[in-house]
Short mmCIF file of C-alpha atoms in Angstrom, two decimals:
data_model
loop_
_atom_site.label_atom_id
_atom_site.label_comp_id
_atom_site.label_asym_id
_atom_site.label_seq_id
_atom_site.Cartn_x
_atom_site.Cartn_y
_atom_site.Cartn_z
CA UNK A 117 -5.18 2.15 9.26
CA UNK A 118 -4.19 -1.25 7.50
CA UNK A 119 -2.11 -0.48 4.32
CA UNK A 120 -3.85 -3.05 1.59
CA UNK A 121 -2.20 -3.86 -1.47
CA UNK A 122 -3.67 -5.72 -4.05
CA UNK A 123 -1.45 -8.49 -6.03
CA UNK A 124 -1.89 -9.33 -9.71
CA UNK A 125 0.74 -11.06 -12.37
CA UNK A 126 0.30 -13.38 -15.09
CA UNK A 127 0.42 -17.27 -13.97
CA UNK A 128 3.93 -18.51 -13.41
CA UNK A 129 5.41 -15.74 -12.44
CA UNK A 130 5.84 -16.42 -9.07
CA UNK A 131 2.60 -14.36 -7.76
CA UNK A 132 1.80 -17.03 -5.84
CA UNK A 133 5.11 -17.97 -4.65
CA UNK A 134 5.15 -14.49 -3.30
CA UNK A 135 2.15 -14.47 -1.44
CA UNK A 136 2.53 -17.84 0.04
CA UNK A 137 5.40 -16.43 1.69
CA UNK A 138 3.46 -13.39 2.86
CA UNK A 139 0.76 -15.82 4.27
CA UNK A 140 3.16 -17.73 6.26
CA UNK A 141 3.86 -14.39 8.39
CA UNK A 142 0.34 -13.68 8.93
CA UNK A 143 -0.50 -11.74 12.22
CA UNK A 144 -2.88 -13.81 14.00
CA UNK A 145 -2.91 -11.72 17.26
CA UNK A 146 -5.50 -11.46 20.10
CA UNK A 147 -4.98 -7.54 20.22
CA UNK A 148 -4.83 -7.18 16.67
CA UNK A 149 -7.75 -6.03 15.27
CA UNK A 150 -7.87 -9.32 12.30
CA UNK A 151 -9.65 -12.54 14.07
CA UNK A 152 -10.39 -14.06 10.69
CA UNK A 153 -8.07 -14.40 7.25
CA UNK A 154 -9.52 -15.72 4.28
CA UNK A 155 -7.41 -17.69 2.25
CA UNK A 156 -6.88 -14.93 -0.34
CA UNK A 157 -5.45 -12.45 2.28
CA UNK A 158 -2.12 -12.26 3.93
CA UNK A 159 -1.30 -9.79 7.09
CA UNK A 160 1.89 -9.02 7.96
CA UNK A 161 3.82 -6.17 10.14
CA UNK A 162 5.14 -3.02 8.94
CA UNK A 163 8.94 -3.60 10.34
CA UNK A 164 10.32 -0.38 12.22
CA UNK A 165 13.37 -0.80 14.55
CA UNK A 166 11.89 2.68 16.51
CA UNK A 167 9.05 0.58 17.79
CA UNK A 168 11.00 -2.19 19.03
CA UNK A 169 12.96 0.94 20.75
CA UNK A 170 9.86 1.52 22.49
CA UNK A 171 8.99 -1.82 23.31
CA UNK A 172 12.06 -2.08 25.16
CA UNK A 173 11.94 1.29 26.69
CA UNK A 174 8.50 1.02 28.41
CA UNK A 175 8.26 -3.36 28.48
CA UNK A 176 4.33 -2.02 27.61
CA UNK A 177 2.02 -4.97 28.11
CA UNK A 178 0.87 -4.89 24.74
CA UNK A 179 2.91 -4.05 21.40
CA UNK A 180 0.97 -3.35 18.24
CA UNK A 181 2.81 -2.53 14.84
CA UNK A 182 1.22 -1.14 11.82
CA UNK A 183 0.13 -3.88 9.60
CA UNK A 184 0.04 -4.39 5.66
CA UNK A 185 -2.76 -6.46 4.29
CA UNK A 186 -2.09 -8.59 0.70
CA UNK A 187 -5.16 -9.66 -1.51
CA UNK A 188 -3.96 -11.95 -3.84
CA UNK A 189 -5.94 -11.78 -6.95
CA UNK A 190 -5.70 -14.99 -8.63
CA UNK A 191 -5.66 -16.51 -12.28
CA UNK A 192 -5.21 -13.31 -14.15
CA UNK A 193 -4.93 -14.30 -17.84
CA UNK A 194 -5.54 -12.86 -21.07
CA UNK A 195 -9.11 -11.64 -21.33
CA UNK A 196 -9.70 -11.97 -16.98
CA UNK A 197 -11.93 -8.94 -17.94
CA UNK A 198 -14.18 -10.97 -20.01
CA UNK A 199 -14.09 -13.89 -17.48
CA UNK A 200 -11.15 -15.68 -18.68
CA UNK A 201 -9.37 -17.35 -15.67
CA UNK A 202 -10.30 -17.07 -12.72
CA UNK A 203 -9.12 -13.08 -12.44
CA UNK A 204 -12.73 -11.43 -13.63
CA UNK A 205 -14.32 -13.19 -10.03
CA UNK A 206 -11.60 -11.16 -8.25
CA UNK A 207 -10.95 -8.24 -9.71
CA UNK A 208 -13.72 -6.80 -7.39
CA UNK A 209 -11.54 -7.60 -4.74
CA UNK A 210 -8.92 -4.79 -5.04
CA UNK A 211 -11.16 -1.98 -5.57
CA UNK A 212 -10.49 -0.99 -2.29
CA UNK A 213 -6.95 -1.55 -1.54
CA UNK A 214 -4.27 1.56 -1.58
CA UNK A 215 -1.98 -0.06 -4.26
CA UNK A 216 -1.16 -2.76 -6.67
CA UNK A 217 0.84 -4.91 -7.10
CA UNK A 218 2.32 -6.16 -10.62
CA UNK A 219 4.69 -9.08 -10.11
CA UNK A 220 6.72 -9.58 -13.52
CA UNK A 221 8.90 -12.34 -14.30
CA UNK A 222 12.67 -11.70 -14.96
CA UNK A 223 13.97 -14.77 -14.27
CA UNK A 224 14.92 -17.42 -17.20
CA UNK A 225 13.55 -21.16 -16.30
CA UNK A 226 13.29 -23.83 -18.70
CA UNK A 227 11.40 -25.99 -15.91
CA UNK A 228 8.92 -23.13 -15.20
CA UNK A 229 7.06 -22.52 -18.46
CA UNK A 230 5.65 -19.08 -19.35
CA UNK A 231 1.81 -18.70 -20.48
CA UNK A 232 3.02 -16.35 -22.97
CA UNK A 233 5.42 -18.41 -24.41
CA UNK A 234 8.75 -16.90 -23.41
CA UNK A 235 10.42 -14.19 -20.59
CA UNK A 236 8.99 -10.72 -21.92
CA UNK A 237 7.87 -8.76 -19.06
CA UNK A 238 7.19 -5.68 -20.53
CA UNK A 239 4.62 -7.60 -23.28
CA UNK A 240 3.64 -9.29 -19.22
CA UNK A 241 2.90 -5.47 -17.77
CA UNK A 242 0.99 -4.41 -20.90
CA UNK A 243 -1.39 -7.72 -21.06
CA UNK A 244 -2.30 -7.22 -17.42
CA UNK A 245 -2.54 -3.59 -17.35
CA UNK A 246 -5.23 -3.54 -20.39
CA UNK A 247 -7.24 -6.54 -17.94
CA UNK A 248 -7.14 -3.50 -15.38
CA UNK A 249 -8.45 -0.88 -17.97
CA UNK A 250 -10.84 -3.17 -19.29
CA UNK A 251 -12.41 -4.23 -15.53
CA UNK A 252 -12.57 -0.07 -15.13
CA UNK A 253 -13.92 0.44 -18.63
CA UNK A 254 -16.52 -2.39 -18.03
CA UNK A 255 -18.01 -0.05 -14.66
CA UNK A 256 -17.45 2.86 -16.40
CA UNK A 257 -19.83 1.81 -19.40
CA UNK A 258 -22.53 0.09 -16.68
CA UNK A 259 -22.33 3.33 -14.75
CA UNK A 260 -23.32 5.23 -18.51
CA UNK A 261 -25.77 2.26 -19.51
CA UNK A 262 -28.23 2.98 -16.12
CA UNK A 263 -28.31 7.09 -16.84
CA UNK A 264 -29.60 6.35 -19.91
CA UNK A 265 -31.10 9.70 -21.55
CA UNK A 266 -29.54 11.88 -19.02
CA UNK A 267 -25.91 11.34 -20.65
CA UNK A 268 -27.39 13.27 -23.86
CA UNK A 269 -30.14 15.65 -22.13
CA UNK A 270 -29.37 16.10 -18.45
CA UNK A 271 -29.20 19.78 -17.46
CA UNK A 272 -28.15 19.44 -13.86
CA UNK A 273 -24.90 20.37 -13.46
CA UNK A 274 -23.94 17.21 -10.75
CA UNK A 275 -24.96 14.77 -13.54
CA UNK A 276 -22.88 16.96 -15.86
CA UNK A 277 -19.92 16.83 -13.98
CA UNK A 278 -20.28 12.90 -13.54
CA UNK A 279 -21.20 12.26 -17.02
CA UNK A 280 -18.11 14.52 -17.76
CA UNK A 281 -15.46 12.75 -16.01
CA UNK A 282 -16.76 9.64 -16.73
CA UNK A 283 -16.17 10.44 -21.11
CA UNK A 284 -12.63 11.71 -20.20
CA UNK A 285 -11.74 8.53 -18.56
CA UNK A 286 -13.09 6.38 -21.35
CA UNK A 287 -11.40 8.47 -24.10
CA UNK A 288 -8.22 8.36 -21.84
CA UNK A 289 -8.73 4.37 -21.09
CA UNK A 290 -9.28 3.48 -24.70
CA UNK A 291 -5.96 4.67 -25.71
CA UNK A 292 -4.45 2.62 -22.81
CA UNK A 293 -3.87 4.99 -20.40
CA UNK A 294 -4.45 4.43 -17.15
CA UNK A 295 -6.35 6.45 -15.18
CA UNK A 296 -3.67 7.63 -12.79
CA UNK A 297 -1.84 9.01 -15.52
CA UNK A 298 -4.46 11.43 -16.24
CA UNK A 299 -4.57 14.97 -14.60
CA UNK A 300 -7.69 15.52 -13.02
CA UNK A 301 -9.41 18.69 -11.09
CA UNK A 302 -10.75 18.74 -7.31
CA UNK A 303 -14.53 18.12 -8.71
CA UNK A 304 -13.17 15.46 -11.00
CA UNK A 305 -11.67 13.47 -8.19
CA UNK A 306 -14.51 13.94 -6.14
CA UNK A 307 -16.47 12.16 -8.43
CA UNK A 308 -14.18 9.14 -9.10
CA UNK A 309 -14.20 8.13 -5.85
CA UNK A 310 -17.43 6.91 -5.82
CA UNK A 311 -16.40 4.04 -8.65
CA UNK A 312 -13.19 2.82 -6.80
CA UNK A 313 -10.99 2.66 -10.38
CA UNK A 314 -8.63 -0.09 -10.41
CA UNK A 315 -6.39 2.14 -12.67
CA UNK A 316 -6.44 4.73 -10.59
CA UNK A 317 -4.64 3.35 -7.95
CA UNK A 318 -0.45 3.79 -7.34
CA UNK A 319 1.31 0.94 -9.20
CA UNK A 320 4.06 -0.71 -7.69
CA UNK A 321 6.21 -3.11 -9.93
CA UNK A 322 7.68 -6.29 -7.93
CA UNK A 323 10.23 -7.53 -10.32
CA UNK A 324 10.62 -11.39 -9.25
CA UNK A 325 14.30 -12.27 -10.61
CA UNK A 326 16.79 -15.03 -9.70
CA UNK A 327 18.61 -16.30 -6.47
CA UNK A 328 21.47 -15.40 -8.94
CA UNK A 329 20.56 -12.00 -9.52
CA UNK A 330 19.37 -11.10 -6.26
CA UNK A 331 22.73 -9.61 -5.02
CA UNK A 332 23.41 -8.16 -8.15
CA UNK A 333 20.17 -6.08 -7.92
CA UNK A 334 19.22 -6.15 -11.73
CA UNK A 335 19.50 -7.96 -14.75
CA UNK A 336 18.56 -6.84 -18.42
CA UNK A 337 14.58 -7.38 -17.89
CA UNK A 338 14.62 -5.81 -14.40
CA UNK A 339 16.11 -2.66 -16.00
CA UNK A 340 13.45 -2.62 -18.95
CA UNK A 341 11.17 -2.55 -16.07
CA UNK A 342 12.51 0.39 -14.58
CA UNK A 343 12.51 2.27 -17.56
CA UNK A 344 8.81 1.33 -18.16
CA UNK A 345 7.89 2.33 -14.38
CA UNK A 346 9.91 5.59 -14.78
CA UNK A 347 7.41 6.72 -17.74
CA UNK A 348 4.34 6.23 -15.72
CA UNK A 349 5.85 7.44 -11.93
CA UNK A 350 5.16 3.89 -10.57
CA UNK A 351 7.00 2.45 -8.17
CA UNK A 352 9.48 -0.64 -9.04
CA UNK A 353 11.02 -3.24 -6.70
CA UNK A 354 13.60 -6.10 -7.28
CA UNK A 355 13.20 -9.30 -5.37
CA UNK A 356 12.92 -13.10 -5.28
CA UNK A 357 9.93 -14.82 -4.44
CA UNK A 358 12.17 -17.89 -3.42
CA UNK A 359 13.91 -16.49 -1.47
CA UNK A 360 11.21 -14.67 0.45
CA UNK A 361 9.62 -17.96 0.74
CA UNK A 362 13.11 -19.55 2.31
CA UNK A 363 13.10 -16.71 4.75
CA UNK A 364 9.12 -16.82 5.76
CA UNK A 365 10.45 -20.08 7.42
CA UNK A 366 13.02 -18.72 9.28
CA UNK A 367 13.56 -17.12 13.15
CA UNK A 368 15.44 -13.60 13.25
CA UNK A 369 18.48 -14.34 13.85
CA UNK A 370 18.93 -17.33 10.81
CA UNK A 371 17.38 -14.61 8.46
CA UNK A 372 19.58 -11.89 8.93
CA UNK A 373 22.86 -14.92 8.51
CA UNK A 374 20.48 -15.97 5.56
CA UNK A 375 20.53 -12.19 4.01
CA UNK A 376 24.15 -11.83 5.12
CA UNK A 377 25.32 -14.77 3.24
CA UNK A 378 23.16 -13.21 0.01
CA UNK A 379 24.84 -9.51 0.63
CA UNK A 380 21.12 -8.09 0.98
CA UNK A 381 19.66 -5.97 3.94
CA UNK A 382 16.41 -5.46 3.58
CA UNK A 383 14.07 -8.58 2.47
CA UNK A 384 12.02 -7.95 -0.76
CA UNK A 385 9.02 -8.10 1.23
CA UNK A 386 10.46 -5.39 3.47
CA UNK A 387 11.29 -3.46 0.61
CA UNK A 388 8.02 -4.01 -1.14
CA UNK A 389 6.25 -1.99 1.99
CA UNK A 390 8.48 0.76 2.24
CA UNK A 391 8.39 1.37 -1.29
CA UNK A 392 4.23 1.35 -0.98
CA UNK A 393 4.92 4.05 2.17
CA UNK A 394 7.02 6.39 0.01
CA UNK A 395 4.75 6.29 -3.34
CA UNK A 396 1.53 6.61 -1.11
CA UNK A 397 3.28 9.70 0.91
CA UNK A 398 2.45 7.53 4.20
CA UNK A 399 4.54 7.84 7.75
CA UNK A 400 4.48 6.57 11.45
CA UNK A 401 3.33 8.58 14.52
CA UNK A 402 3.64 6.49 17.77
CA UNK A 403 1.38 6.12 20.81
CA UNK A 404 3.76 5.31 23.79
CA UNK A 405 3.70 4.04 27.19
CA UNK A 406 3.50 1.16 29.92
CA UNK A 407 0.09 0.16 28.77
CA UNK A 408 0.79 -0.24 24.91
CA UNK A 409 3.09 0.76 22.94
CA UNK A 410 1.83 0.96 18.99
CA UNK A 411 2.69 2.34 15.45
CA UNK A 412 0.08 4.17 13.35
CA UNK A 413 -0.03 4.61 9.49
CA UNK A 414 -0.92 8.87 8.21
CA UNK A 415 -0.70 10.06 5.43
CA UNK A 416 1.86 12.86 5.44
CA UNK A 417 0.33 16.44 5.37
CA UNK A 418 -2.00 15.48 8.30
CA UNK A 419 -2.56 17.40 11.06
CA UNK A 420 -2.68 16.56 14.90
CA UNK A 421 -6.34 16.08 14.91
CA UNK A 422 -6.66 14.07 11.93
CA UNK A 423 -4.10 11.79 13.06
CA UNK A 424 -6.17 11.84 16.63
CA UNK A 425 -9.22 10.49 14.54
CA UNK A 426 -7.21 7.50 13.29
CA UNK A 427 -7.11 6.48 16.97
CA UNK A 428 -10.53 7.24 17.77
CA UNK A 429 -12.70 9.61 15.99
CA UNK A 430 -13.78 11.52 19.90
CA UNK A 431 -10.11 11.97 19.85
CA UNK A 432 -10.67 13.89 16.78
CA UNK A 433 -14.35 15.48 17.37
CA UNK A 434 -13.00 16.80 21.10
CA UNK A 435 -9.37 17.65 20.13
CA UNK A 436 -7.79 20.11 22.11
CA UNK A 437 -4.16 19.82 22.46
CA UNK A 438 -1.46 17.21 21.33
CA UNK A 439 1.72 16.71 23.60
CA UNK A 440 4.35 15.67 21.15
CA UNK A 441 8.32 14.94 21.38
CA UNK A 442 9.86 13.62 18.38
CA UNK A 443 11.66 9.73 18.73
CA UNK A 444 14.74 11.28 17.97
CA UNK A 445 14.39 12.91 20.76
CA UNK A 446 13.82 10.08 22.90
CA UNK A 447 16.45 8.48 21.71
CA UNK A 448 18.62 10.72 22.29
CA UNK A 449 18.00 11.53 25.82
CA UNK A 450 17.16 8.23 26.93
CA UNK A 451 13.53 9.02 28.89
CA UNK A 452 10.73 11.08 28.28
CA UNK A 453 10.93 12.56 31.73
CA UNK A 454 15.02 13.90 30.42
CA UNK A 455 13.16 14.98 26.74
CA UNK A 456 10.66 17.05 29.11
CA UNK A 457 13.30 18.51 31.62
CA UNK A 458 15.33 19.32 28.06
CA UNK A 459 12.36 21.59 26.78
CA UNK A 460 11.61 18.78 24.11
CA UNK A 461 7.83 17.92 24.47
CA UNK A 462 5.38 20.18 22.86
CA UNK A 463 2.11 21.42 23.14
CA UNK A 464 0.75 21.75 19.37
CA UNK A 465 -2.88 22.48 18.20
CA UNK A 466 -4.81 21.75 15.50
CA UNK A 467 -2.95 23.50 12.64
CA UNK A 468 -0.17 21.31 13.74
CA UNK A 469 0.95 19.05 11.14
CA UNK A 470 2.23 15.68 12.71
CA UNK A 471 5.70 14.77 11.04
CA UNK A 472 6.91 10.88 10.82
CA UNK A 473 8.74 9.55 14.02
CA UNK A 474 6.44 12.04 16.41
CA UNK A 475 5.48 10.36 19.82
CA UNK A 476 2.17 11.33 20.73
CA UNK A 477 -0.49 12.06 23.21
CA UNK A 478 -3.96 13.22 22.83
CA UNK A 479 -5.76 15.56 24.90
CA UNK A 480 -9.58 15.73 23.93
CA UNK A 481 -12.68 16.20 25.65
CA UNK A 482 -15.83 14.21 24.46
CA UNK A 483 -18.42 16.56 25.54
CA UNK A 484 -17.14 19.37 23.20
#
């Protein structure tokens, strides 16, 4: 499974900065399962030192990471909702994605003006986060519009239940609350995933600051930020879209000197996608050996023949066993024949639950 994250921000706040250095990374792979890239989506790898463990382990003939797909939502202004912009044409776009998002501007520049006026990015959060409740509002109201009399004088209870959930997330959206801030039941959720609600979706907040501040790792905005995401359990990220350009143009080996020199490790992009792993609950399994070698996105709480499906759904529908060893493992003993002779490799069934860093393979019969 591709992780997609949609990206939305006010202009000039280095959205597009951002995602110009995402694009420059783009995956353009025969064995990788993207042959075309519109302009408005960037691909890049999930980075995990355990696969390139693997890769030089086995020398497998192919090597396929996990990827992370972008959709850069462009023009979001003011009233995008009402077809200000250019945001309303693309708000459709990230119905579908796992996350969003947010880059806010906490950087001072007297060169770079700010559509608002001045540096205020809470007043920047709010203005694009009542777009979002708006473009969900604006389905929700369509989806009420075309049941007409039933809303008022349906008796079945389906209808009920949608008409239901639907009125709880407009009284909810109207007072500027998003939707994943409201609790909702089993039934509830089963019906809002037919609509796709932007505000429903994990929020992560990329808070683009300074070359100056970047080794500091906060300034007075980037904290009011955190404070903000800490009230709504959204995710929050500091980084510099300049800098992630600079280092989009660079090999390895210059960008680690580059990040060095800066006193970072991690690259905001790199931080940006482990940050999306931990709020969506996702981890790695690995498929390993002299054929291919390849990371796979689960979400955590999945069990061996869920995880089979994401493969191949026969691995799934004739799932018998799974032979697992953890990488640790591997790592540790240096083979997988020394991981078998040290009782390491499992046999689990399909209560297992697969745990992040498991090495995997699938035994399944089609004809079941």
């Amino acid at each position: 499974m591709a992780l997609k994250a949609g990206i939305v921000g006010l202009p000039n706040v280095g959205k597009s900065t951002l995602f110009n250095a995402i694009t420059k990374k783009n995956i353009l792979a025969a064995n990788y399962p993207f042959a075309t890239i519109d302009p408005n989506i960037g691909v890049v790898t999930v980075p995990d030192s355990r696969l390139d463990y693997l890769n030089d382990l086995y020398h497998p003939k192919s090597l396929v990471p996990t990827a992370y797909e972008f959709i850069d939502i462009a023009g979001l202004v003011k009233g995008a909702s009402n077809g200000e912009g250019l945001g309303n044409k693309f708000l459709s776009h990230i119905r579908e994605v796992d996350a969003i998002v947010e880059v806010v501007r906490c950087f001072e520049d007297k060169d770079i003006t700010h559509v608002e006026g001045g540096v205020d990015p809470i007043r920047d959060i709010e203005i694009i986060n009542v777009e979002l409740i708006l473009a969900d509002l604006e389905v929700i109201n369509n989806r009420l519009s075309r049941l007409g009399k039933k809303v008022t004088m349906t008796k079945d209870k389906q209808e009920l239940l949608e008409i239901n959930t639907l009125k709880k997330c407009v009284e909810n959206l109207e007072k500027n609350i998003p939707l994943r801030l409201v609790e909702f039941d089993e039934n509830e959720m089963a019906v809002l995933r037919n609509f796709s609600f932007i505000t429903l979706k994990p929020m992560i907040y990329a808070a683009n600051v300074s070359e100056e501040v970047i080794a500091v790792g906060h300034n007075e905005y980037t904290d009011k930020v955190s404070l903000y995401a800490e009230k709504e359990n959204a995710g929050v990220i500091v980084m510099c879209a300049k800098i992630e350009a600079e280092l989009a143009d660079m090999g390895d080996e210059d960008k680690k000197l580059f990040m060095a020199d800066l006193g970072i490790n991690n690259s905001g992009l790199d931080k940006l996608i482990f940050a999306t792993y931990n709020l969506l609950g996702l981890a790695t399994f690995f498929t390993a050996g002299e054929d291919e070698c390849r990371a796979w996105t689960f979400r955590v709480g999945a069990k061996a023949p869920n995880c089979a499906g994401i493969i191949h759904t026969d691995f799934e529908k004739g799932f018998i066993k799974a032979e697992v060893m953890s990488f640790d493992d591997l790592k540790q003993y240096g083979t997988e024949v020394k991981v078998k002779e040290a009782g390491k490799v499992r046999l689990e069934g399909k209560d297992y639950l697969m745990k992040d860093g498991d090495i995997a393979y699938f035994r399944f019969n089609v004809s079941k």
